[in-house]
PDB file of C-alpha atoms in Angstrom:
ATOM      1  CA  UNK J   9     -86.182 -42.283 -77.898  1.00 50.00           C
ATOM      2  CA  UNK J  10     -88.591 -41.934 -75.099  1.00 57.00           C
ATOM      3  CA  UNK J  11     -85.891 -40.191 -73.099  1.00 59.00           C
ATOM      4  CA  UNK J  12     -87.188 -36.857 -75.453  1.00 59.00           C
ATOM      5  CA  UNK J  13     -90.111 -36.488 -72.636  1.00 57.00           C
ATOM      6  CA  UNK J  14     -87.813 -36.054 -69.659  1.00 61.00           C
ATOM      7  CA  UNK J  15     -86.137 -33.656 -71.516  1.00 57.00           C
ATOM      8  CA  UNK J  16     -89.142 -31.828 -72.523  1.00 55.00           C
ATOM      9  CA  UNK J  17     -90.425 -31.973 -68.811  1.00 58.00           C
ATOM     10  CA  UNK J  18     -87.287 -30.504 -67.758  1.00 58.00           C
ATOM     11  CA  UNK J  19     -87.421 -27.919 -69.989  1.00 52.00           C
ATOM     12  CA  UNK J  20     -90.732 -27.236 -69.716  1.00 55.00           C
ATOM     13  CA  UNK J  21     -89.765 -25.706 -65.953  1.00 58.00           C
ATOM     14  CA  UNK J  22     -86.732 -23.836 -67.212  1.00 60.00           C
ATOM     15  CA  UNK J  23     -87.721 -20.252 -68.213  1.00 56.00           C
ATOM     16  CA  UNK J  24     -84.241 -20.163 -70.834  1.00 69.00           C
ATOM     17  CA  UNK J  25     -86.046 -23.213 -72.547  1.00 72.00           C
ATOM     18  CA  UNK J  26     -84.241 -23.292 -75.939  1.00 81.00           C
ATOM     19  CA  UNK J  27     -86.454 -23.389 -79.092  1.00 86.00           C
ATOM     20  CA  UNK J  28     -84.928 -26.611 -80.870  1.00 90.00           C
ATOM     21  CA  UNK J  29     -83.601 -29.493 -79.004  1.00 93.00           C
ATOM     22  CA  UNK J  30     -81.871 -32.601 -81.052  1.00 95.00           C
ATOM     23  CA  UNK J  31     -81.101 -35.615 -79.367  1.00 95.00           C
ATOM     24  CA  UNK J  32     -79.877 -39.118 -80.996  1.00 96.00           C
ATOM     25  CA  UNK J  33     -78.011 -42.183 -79.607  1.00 97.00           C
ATOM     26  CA  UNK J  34     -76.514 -44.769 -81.719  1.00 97.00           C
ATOM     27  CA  UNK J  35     -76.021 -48.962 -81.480  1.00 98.00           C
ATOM     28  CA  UNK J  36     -74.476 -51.340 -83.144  1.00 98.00           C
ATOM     29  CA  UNK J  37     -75.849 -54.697 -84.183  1.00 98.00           C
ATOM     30  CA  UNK J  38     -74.320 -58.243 -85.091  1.00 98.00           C
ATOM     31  CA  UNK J  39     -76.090 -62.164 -84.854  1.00 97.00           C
ATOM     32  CA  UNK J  40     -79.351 -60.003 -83.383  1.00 96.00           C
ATOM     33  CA  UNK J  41     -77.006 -58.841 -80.275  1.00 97.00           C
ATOM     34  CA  UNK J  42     -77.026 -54.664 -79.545  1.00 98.00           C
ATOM     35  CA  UNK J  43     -73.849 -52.966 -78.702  1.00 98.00           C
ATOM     36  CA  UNK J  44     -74.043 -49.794 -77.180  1.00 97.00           C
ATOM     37  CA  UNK J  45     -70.690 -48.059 -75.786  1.00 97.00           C
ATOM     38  CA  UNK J  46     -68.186 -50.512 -73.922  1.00 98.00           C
ATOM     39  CA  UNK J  47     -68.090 -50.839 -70.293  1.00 98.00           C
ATOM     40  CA  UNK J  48     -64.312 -51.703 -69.587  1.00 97.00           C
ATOM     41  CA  UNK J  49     -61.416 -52.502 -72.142  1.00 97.00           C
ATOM     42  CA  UNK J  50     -61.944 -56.107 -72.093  1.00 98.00           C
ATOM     43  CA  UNK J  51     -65.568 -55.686 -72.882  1.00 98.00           C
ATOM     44  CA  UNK J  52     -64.130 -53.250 -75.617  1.00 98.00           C
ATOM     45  CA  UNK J  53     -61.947 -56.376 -77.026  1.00 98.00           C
ATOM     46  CA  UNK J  54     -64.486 -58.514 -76.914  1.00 98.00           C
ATOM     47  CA  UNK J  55     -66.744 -55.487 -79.408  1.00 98.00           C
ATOM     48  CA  UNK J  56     -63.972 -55.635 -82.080  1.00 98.00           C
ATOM     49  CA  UNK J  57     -63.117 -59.412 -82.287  1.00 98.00           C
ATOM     50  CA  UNK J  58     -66.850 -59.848 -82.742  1.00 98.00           C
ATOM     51  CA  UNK J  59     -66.821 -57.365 -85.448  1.00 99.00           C
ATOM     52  CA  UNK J  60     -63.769 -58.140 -87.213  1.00 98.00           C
ATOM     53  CA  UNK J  61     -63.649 -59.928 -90.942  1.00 98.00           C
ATOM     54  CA  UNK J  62     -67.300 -59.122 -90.901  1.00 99.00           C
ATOM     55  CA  UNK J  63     -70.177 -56.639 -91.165  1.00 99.00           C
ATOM     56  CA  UNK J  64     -72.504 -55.572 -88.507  1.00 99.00           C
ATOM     57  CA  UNK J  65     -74.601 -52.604 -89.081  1.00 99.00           C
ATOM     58  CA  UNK J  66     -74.668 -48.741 -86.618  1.00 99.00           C
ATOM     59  CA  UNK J  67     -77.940 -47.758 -86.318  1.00 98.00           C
ATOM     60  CA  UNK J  68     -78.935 -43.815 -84.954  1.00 98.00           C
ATOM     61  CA  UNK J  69     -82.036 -42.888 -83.580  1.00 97.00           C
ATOM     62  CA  UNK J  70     -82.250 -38.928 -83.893  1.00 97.00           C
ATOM     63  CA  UNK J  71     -85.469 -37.100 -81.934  1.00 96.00           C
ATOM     64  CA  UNK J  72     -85.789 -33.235 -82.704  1.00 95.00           C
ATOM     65  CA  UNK J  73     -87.888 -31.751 -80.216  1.00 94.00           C
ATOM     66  CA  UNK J  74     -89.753 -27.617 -81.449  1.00 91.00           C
ATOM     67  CA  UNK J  75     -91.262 -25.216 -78.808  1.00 89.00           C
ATOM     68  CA  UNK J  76     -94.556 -24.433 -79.821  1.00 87.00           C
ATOM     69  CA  UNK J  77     -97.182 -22.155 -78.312  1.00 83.00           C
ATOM     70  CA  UNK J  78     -98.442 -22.362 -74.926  1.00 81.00           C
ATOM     71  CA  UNK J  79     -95.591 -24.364 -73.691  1.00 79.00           C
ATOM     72  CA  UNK J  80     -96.199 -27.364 -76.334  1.00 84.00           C
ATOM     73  CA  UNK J  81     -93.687 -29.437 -77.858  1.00 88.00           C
ATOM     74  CA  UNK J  82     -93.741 -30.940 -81.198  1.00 91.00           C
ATOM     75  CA  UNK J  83     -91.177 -34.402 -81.527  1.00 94.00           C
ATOM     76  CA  UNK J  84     -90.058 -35.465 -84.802  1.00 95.00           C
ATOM     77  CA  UNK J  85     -87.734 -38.920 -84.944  1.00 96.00           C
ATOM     78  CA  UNK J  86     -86.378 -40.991 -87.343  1.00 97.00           C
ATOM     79  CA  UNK J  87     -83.682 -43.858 -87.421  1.00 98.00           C
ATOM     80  CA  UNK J  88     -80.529 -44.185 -89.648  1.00 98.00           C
ATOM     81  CA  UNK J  89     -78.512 -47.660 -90.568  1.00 98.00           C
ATOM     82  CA  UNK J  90     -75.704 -47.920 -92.620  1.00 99.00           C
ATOM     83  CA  UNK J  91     -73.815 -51.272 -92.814  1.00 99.00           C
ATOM     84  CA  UNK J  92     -70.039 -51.652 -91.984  1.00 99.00           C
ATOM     85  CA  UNK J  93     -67.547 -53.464 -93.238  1.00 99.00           C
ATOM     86  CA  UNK J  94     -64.958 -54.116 -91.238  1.00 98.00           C
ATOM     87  CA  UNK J  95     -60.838 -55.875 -92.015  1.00 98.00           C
ATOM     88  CA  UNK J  96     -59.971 -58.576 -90.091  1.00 98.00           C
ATOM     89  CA  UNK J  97     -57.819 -57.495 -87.228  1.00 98.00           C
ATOM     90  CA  UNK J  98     -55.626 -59.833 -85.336  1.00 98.00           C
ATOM     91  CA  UNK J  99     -55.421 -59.654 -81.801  1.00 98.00           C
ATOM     92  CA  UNK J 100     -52.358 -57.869 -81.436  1.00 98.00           C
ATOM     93  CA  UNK J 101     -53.565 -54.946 -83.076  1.00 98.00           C
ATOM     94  CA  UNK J 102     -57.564 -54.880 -80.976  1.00 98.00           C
ATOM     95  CA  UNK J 103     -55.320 -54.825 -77.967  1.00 98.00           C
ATOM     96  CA  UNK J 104     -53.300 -51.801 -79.261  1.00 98.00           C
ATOM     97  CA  UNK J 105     -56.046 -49.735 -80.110  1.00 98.00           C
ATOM     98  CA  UNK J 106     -57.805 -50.848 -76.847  1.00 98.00           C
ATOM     99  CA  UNK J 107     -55.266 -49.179 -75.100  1.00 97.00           C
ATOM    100  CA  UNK J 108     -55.565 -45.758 -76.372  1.00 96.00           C
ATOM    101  CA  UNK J 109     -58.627 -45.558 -74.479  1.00 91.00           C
ATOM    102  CA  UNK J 110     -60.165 -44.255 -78.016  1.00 94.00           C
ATOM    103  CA  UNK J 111     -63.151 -47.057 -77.880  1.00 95.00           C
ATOM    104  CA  UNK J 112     -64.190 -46.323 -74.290  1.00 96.00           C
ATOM    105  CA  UNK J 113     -66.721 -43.572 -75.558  1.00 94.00           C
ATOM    106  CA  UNK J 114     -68.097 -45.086 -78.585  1.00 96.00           C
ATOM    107  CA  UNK J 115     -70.916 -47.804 -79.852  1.00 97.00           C
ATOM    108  CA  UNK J 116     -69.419 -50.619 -80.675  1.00 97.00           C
ATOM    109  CA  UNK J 117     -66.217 -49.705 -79.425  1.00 97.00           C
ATOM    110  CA  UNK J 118     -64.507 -48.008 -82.280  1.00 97.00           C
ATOM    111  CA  UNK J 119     -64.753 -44.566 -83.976  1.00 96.00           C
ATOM    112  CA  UNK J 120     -64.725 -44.513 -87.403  1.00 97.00           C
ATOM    113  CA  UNK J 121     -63.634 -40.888 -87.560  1.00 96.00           C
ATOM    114  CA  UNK J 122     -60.399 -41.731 -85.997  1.00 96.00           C
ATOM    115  CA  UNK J 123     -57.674 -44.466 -85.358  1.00 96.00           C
ATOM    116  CA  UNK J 124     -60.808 -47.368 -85.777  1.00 96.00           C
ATOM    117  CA  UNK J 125     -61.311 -46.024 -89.192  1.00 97.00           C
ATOM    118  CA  UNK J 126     -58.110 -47.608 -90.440  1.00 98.00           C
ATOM    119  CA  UNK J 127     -60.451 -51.001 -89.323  1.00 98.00           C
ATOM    120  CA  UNK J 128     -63.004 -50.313 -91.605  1.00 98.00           C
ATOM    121  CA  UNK J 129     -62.941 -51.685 -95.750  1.00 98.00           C
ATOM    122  CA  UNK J 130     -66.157 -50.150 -96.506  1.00 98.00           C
ATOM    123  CA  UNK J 131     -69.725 -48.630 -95.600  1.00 98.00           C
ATOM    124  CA  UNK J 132     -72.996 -48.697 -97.104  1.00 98.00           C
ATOM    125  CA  UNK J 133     -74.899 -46.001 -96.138  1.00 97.00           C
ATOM    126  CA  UNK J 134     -74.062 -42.801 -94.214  1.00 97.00           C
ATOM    127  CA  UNK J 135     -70.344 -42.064 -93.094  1.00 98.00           C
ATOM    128  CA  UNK J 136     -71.461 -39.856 -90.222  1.00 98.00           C
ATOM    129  CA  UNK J 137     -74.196 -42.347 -89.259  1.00 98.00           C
ATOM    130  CA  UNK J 138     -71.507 -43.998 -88.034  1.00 98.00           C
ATOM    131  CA  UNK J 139     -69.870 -40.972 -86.077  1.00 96.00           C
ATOM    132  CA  UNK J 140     -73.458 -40.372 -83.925  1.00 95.00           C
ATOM    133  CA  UNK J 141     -75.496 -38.107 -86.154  1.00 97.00           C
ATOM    134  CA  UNK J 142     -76.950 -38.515 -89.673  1.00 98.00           C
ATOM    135  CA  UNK J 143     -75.594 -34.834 -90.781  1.00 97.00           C
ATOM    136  CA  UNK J 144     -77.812 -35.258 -94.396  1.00 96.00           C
ATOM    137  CA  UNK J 145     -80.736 -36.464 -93.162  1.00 97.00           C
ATOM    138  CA  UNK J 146     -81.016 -34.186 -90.393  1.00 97.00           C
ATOM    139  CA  UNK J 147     -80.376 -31.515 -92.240  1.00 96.00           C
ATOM    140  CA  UNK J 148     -83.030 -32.423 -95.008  1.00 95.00           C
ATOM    141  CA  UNK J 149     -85.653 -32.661 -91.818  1.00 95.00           C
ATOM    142  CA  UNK J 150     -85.051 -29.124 -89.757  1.00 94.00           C
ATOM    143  CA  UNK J 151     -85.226 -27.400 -94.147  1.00 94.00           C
ATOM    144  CA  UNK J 152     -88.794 -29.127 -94.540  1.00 92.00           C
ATOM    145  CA  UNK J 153     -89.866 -27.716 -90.770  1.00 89.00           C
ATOM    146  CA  UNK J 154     -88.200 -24.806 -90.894  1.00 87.00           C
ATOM    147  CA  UNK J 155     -88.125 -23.955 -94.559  1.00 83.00           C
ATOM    148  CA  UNK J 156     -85.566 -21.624 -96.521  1.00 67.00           C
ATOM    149  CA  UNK J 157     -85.526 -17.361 -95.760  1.00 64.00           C
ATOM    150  CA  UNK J 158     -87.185 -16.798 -98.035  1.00 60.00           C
ATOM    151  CA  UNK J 159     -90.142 -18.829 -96.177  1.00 54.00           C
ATOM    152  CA  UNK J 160     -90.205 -21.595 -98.925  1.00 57.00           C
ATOM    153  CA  UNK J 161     -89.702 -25.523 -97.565  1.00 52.00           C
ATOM    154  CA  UNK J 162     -88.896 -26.246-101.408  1.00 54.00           C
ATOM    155  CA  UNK J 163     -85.675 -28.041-101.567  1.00 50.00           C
TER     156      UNK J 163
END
């Protein structure tokens, strides 16, 4: 996540610099290979034969980036995996879901919250890992910077 930098040096010249910024990008991994989103359908084919009858693993990389005084910025990251298992498909049916365009815009070519969730027999780990953005876990970091109303970070 070393992209958070040129976004703080861009915002660092904007005078309607916002407070909090979160960023996070997401892979997918299988045999030691990275997927990131697919470049074409056939490359999106390809992603999903790979993946089918077996169980690679989505991994998120989340940086949240706090304004401090004097124009400082404070980064805090962390990384999220959860393993996927997913059915085995046959080819008719990668092709079909190919051509709803639906994979074009995802890691690993499928989105779990939609039509490629019907792919998937199980997860271990966190559901919306596997969307883009580790809901929990974010959530648990922004209550221990930014504490409850009441100005406790107790949780």
């Amino acid at each position: 996540m070393r992209c958070d930098r040129q976004v703080v040096r861009r915002m660092d010249r904007s005078i309607d610099a916002p407070e909090l910024v979160i960023g996070a990008d997401t892979v997918v991994t299988l045999d030691g290979h990275v997927y990131g989103k697919p470049v074409d359908k056939q490359d999106a084919f390809n992603m999903i034969s790979k993946f089918s009858g077996r169980t690679h693993h989505v991994y998120t990389g989340v940086a949240v980036l706090r304004r401090l005084q004097y124009g400082r910025w404070a980064t805090d990251r962390f990384a999220e995996v959860t393993a996927v298992h997913m059915d085995t498909l046959p080819a008719d049916v990668i092709h079909s879901y190919v051509n709803t365009s639906e994979p074009m815009d995802k890691a690993g070519g499928y989105g779990i919250q939609a039509m490629g969730g019907t792919f998937i027999s199980g997860i271990e780990g966190d559901y919306y890992n596997v969307v883009g953005l580790p809901i929990h876990r974010l959530c648990k970091l922004l209550y221990r910077l930014y504490g409850s109303k009441d100005g406790s970070s107790e949780r």
